mmCIF file of C-alpha atoms in Angstrom:
data_model
loop_
_atom_site.group_PDB
_atom_site.id
_atom_site.type_symbol
_atom_site.label_atom_id
_atom_site.label_comp_id
_atom_site.label_asym_id
_atom_site.label_seq_id
_atom_site.Cartn_x
_atom_site.Cartn_y
_atom_site.Cartn_z
ATOM 1 C CA MET A 1 84.174 96.151 76.602
ATOM 2 C CA TYR A 2 82.099 97.250 79.625
ATOM 3 C CA SER A 3 78.683 98.383 78.991
ATOM 4 C CA ASP A 4 77.656 102.014 79.420
ATOM 5 C CA ILE A 5 75.195 100.846 82.033
ATOM 6 C CA PHE A 6 78.096 99.269 84.054
ATOM 7 C CA LEU A 7 80.460 101.986 83.550
ATOM 8 C CA SER A 8 77.772 104.485 84.922
ATOM 9 C CA LEU A 9 76.950 102.538 87.833
ATOM 10 C CA ALA A 10 80.617 101.387 88.597
ATOM 11 C CA SER A 11 82.077 105.105 88.539
ATOM 12 C CA GLY A 12 79.283 106.299 90.469
ATOM 13 C CA LEU A 13 80.035 103.724 93.237
ATOM 14 C CA LEU A 14 83.693 104.661 93.057
ATOM 15 C CA TYR A 15 83.094 108.213 93.136
ATOM 16 C CA ARG A 16 80.947 107.911 96.490
ATOM 17 C CA ILE A 17 83.641 105.754 98.118
ATOM 18 C CA ILE A 18 86.426 107.982 97.405
ATOM 19 C CA LYS A 19 84.504 111.030 98.598
ATOM 20 C CA SER A 20 83.973 109.184 101.791
ATOM 21 C CA TYR A 21 87.309 109.157 102.756
ATOM 22 C CA ARG A 22 88.508 111.248 105.828
ATOM 23 C CA LEU A 23 91.755 113.089 104.591
ATOM 24 C CA VAL A 24 94.746 113.836 106.523
ATOM 25 C CA VAL A 25 96.850 116.091 104.219
ATOM 26 C CA PHE A 26 100.688 117.292 104.590
ATOM 27 C CA GLY A 27 102.773 119.501 102.350
ATOM 28 C CA ASP A 28 99.840 121.242 100.726
ATOM 29 C CA GLU A 29 101.240 124.641 101.639
ATOM 30 C CA TYR A 30 103.897 123.892 98.866
ATOM 31 C CA LEU A 31 100.984 123.922 96.412
ATOM 32 C CA ILE A 32 99.865 127.433 97.599
ATOM 33 C CA ASN A 33 103.395 128.780 97.100
ATOM 34 C CA CYS A 34 104.026 127.380 93.413
ATOM 35 C CA LYS A 35 104.394 130.263 91.050
ATOM 36 C CA ARG A 36 103.015 128.039 88.463
ATOM 37 C CA PRO A 37 100.631 125.056 88.589
ATOM 38 C CA PRO A 38 102.870 122.104 89.063
ATOM 39 C CA VAL A 39 102.693 118.546 87.458
ATOM 40 C CA PHE A 40 102.067 115.963 89.945
ATOM 41 C CA ALA A 41 104.017 112.597 90.089
ATOM 42 C CA LEU A 42 102.727 109.621 91.883
ATOM 43 C CA PHE A 43 102.901 105.779 91.497
ATOM 44 C CA HIS A 44 100.037 103.985 89.737
ATOM 45 C CA ALA A 45 99.122 102.101 92.924
ATOM 46 C CA PHE A 46 98.108 105.028 94.840
ATOM 47 C CA GLN A 47 95.631 107.020 92.246
ATOM 48 C CA MET A 48 92.486 105.755 93.807
ATOM 49 C CA ILE A 49 93.127 107.182 97.384
ATOM 50 C CA ALA A 50 95.080 110.153 96.009
ATOM 51 C CA ALA A 51 92.201 111.046 93.938
ATOM 52 C CA ALA A 52 90.302 112.069 97.039
ATOM 53 C CA TYR A 53 92.319 115.548 97.356
ATOM 54 C CA ARG A 54 91.207 118.070 95.132
ATOM 55 C CA THR A 55 94.219 120.338 94.121
ATOM 56 C CA PRO A 56 93.756 124.078 94.002
ATOM 57 C CA PHE A 57 94.417 123.844 90.322
ATOM 58 C CA LYS A 58 92.578 122.615 87.219
ATOM 59 C CA THR A 59 94.459 119.072 87.222
ATOM 60 C CA ASN A 60 94.275 116.972 84.007
ATOM 61 C CA ILE A 61 95.103 113.315 84.381
ATOM 62 C CA LEU A 62 96.378 110.948 81.620
ATOM 63 C CA VAL A 63 94.237 107.957 81.490
ATOM 64 C CA SER A 64 94.709 104.761 79.125
ATOM 65 C CA HIS A 65 92.421 103.683 76.320
ATOM 66 C CA SER A 66 91.934 100.321 78.126
ATOM 67 C CA ARG A 67 88.504 99.313 79.340
ATOM 68 C CA ASP A 68 89.709 99.831 82.917
ATOM 69 C CA GLY A 69 90.741 103.320 81.732
ATOM 70 C CA GLU A 70 87.362 104.112 80.578
ATOM 71 C CA LEU A 71 86.010 103.416 84.296
ATOM 72 C CA ALA A 72 88.888 105.633 85.623
ATOM 73 C CA ALA A 73 87.956 108.375 83.236
ATOM 74 C CA ARG A 74 84.600 108.533 84.196
ATOM 75 C CA THR A 75 85.237 108.321 87.794
ATOM 76 C CA LEU A 76 87.764 111.151 87.504
ATOM 77 C CA GLU A 77 85.626 113.339 85.591
ATOM 78 C CA ARG A 78 82.846 112.955 88.302
ATOM 79 C CA LEU A 79 85.523 114.068 90.896
ATOM 80 C CA GLY A 80 86.287 117.261 88.958
ATOM 81 C CA PHE A 81 89.378 116.130 87.212
ATOM 82 C CA GLY A 82 90.306 117.052 83.525
ATOM 83 C CA VAL A 83 91.032 113.677 81.535
ATOM 84 C CA VAL A 84 93.253 113.269 78.586
ATOM 85 C CA ARG A 85 93.269 109.811 76.914
ATOM 86 C CA GLY A 86 96.559 108.070 75.957
ATOM 87 C CA SER A 87 99.293 105.646 77.154
ATOM 88 C CA SER A 88 102.637 104.620 76.672
ATOM 89 C CA SER A 89 101.314 101.896 74.004
ATOM 90 C CA ARG A 90 98.512 103.410 72.247
ATOM 91 C CA GLY A 91 98.147 107.040 71.996
ATOM 92 C CA GLY A 92 100.735 108.133 74.306
ATOM 93 C CA LYS A 93 102.438 110.740 72.169
ATOM 94 C CA GLU A 94 99.160 112.389 71.539
ATOM 95 C CA GLY A 95 97.969 112.344 75.065
ATOM 96 C CA LEU A 96 101.337 113.843 76.356
ATOM 97 C CA SER A 97 101.181 116.618 73.630
ATOM 98 C CA GLU A 98 97.853 117.409 75.138
ATOM 99 C CA LEU A 99 98.867 117.474 78.596
ATOM 100 C CA ILE A 100 101.854 119.880 77.446
ATOM 101 C CA GLU A 101 99.459 122.263 75.809
ATOM 102 C CA ARG A 102 97.037 122.306 78.881
ATOM 103 C CA VAL A 103 99.910 122.875 81.204
ATOM 104 C CA LYS A 104 101.261 125.656 79.212
ATOM 105 C CA LYS A 105 97.805 127.251 79.248
ATOM 106 C CA GLY A 106 98.221 127.452 83.184
ATOM 107 C CA GLU A 107 96.378 124.293 84.102
ATOM 108 C CA SER A 108 98.069 121.441 86.001
ATOM 109 C CA ALA A 109 98.656 117.668 85.168
ATOM 110 C CA ALA A 110 99.102 114.559 87.286
ATOM 111 C CA ILE A 111 100.785 111.381 85.762
ATOM 112 C CA THR A 112 101.363 107.728 87.298
ATOM 113 C CA VAL A 113 104.934 107.485 86.479
ATOM 114 C CA ASP A 114 104.899 103.945 86.321
ATOM 115 C CA GLY A 115 101.804 103.417 84.439
ATOM 116 C CA PRO A 116 99.965 102.035 82.686
ATOM 117 C CA LYS A 117 101.758 98.734 82.820
ATOM 118 C CA GLY A 118 104.865 99.036 84.867
ATOM 119 C CA PRO A 119 107.435 97.999 85.879
ATOM 120 C CA ARG A 120 106.093 98.786 89.338
ATOM 121 C CA GLU A 121 107.458 101.893 90.747
ATOM 122 C CA ALA A 122 109.918 102.423 87.658
ATOM 123 C CA VAL A 123 109.472 106.132 86.724
ATOM 124 C CA LYS A 124 108.939 106.477 82.967
ATOM 125 C CA SER A 125 110.174 109.468 80.814
ATOM 126 C CA GLY A 126 106.752 111.059 80.177
ATOM 127 C CA ILE A 127 106.797 113.428 83.373
ATOM 128 C CA VAL A 128 110.188 114.611 82.709
ATOM 129 C CA ARG A 129 109.590 115.492 79.067
ATOM 130 C CA LEU A 130 106.240 117.301 80.081
ATOM 131 C CA ALA A 131 108.111 119.331 82.801
ATOM 132 C CA LEU A 132 111.103 120.263 80.757
ATOM 133 C CA ILE A 133 108.971 121.292 77.893
ATOM 134 C CA ALA A 134 106.317 123.191 79.905
ATOM 135 C CA ASP A 135 108.913 124.496 82.221
ATOM 136 C CA VAL A 136 106.996 123.707 85.281
ATOM 137 C CA PRO A 137 108.147 122.090 88.701
ATOM 138 C CA VAL A 138 107.325 118.513 89.837
ATOM 139 C CA VAL A 139 105.525 117.793 93.182
ATOM 140 C CA CYS A 140 105.705 114.285 94.026
ATOM 141 C CA VAL A 141 102.572 112.708 95.797
ATOM 142 C CA SER A 142 102.260 109.688 97.923
ATOM 143 C CA ALA A 143 99.496 108.216 100.003
ATOM 144 C CA ILE A 144 98.438 105.556 102.536
ATOM 145 C CA SER A 145 95.018 104.613 104.086
ATOM 146 C CA LYS A 146 93.915 103.087 107.350
ATOM 147 C CA PRO A 147 93.013 100.371 106.919
ATOM 148 C CA PHE A 148 95.451 99.739 104.054
ATOM 149 C CA TYR A 149 95.012 96.979 101.480
ATOM 150 C CA ARG A 150 96.922 95.863 98.479
ATOM 151 C CA LEU A 151 95.782 93.840 95.518
ATOM 152 C CA LYS A 152 98.618 91.312 95.108
ATOM 153 C CA SER A 153 97.196 89.990 91.882
ATOM 154 C CA SER A 154 97.696 93.212 90.089
ATOM 155 C CA TRP A 155 101.113 94.228 88.412
ATOM 156 C CA ASP A 156 101.280 97.658 90.838
ATOM 157 C CA ASN A 157 100.120 96.018 94.060
ATOM 158 C CA PHE A 158 97.093 98.489 93.692
ATOM 159 C CA VAL A 159 95.995 100.004 96.973
ATOM 160 C CA VAL A 160 92.472 99.801 97.784
ATOM 161 C CA ALA A 161 90.649 101.477 100.672
ATOM 162 C CA PRO A 162 87.210 100.756 101.927
ATOM 163 C CA PRO A 163 84.561 103.446 102.442
ATOM 164 C CA PHE A 164 85.232 105.987 105.377
ATOM 165 C CA SER A 165 88.817 104.995 105.525
ATOM 166 C CA LYS A 166 91.223 107.727 106.849
ATOM 167 C CA VAL A 167 93.581 108.599 103.910
ATOM 168 C CA TYR A 168 97.056 110.191 104.579
ATOM 169 C CA ILE A 169 98.395 112.103 101.638
ATOM 170 C CA GLN A 170 101.796 113.696 101.374
ATOM 171 C CA PHE A 171 103.241 116.449 98.964
ATOM 172 C CA SER A 172 106.754 117.014 98.383
ATOM 173 C CA GLU A 173 108.262 120.358 97.964
ATOM 174 C CA PRO A 174 108.360 121.296 94.298
ATOM 175 C CA VAL A 175 111.352 120.100 92.236
ATOM 176 C CA SER A 176 112.290 122.305 89.418
ATOM 177 C CA LEU A 177 113.806 120.459 86.437
ATOM 178 C CA GLU A 178 116.357 122.609 84.332
ATOM 179 C CA GLY A 179 118.057 122.006 81.187
ATOM 180 C CA GLU A 180 117.048 120.665 77.620
ATOM 181 C CA VAL A 181 115.342 117.307 76.850
ATOM 182 C CA THR A 182 118.410 115.302 76.554
ATOM 183 C CA TYR A 183 118.876 111.520 77.274
ATOM 184 C CA GLU A 184 121.069 112.450 80.125
ATOM 185 C CA ASN A 185 118.632 114.872 81.930
ATOM 186 C CA ILE A 186 115.592 112.470 81.331
ATOM 187 C CA ALA A 187 117.889 109.657 82.886
ATOM 188 C CA ARG A 188 119.029 111.953 85.848
ATOM 189 C CA TYR A 189 115.533 113.350 86.688
ATOM 190 C CA LYS A 190 113.657 109.881 86.511
ATOM 191 C CA VAL A 191 116.240 108.754 89.208
ATOM 192 C CA LEU A 192 115.364 111.980 91.285
ATOM 193 C CA ILE A 193 111.696 111.587 91.081
ATOM 194 C CA GLU A 194 111.713 107.635 91.647
ATOM 195 C CA GLU A 195 113.910 108.276 94.967
ATOM 196 C CA ARG A 196 111.734 111.170 96.084
ATOM 197 C CA LEU A 197 108.443 109.251 95.504
ATOM 198 C CA LYS A 198 109.844 106.137 97.566
ATOM 199 C CA ARG A 199 111.084 108.325 100.335
ATOM 200 C CA LEU A 200 107.816 110.080 100.578
ATOM 201 C CA PHE A 201 105.842 106.842 100.927
ATOM 202 C CA GLU A 202 107.948 105.769 103.638
ATOM 203 C CA GLU A 203 107.550 109.243 105.272
ATOM 204 C CA VAL A 204 103.519 109.058 104.957
ATOM 205 C CA LYS A 205 103.615 105.533 106.247
ATOM 206 C CA MET A 206 105.501 106.267 109.412
ATOM 207 C CA VAL A 207 103.073 109.268 110.096
ATOM 208 C CA ALA A 208 100.026 107.001 109.538
ATOM 209 C CA SER A 209 101.419 104.171 111.897
ATOM 210 C CA ASN A 210 102.072 106.571 114.540
ATOM 211 C CA SER A 211 98.654 108.174 114.586
#
């Protein structure tokens, strides 16, 4: 495990880097028009640069119990996000239940839909279950930075942007998920969210390349 001193210093450094980003945001008008705070869906690779944007809602993020998760949790708390600990393999059900309760109380949530260990860009069932049970819409989020670097050694090709990078963030229109929590609905909505996230990344990548 990392020491408390290391975690404090590292989270402070990450906070300063993320706060230095220059943001260009598209689709944030969809958030203003949401009748209820949505749940945000994004791929794990983009969480660092996407965290630079503060939504108009109290947004809670599911973070794993790993040592890297502890660093992420401390950084996110510095940035003003709520943190719920859990993952698909350790405490995930408890973490998802806590997120559902917070969303039902009128708060928002954000989930890295392919985390914490992949497969890369394969949506898991958690976000669909949350949206159906809490009866809230899903807003997909994608982002890209200039300059744009990927850590090829990581399972998700994690995106890293140096200080003062320009970060482009794109939100989708809210997607309302209807029906009961059934295998068929979960499978259908997983495909819908995955396709929308991939399309959204291509859109924001094109905007960034033309600016």
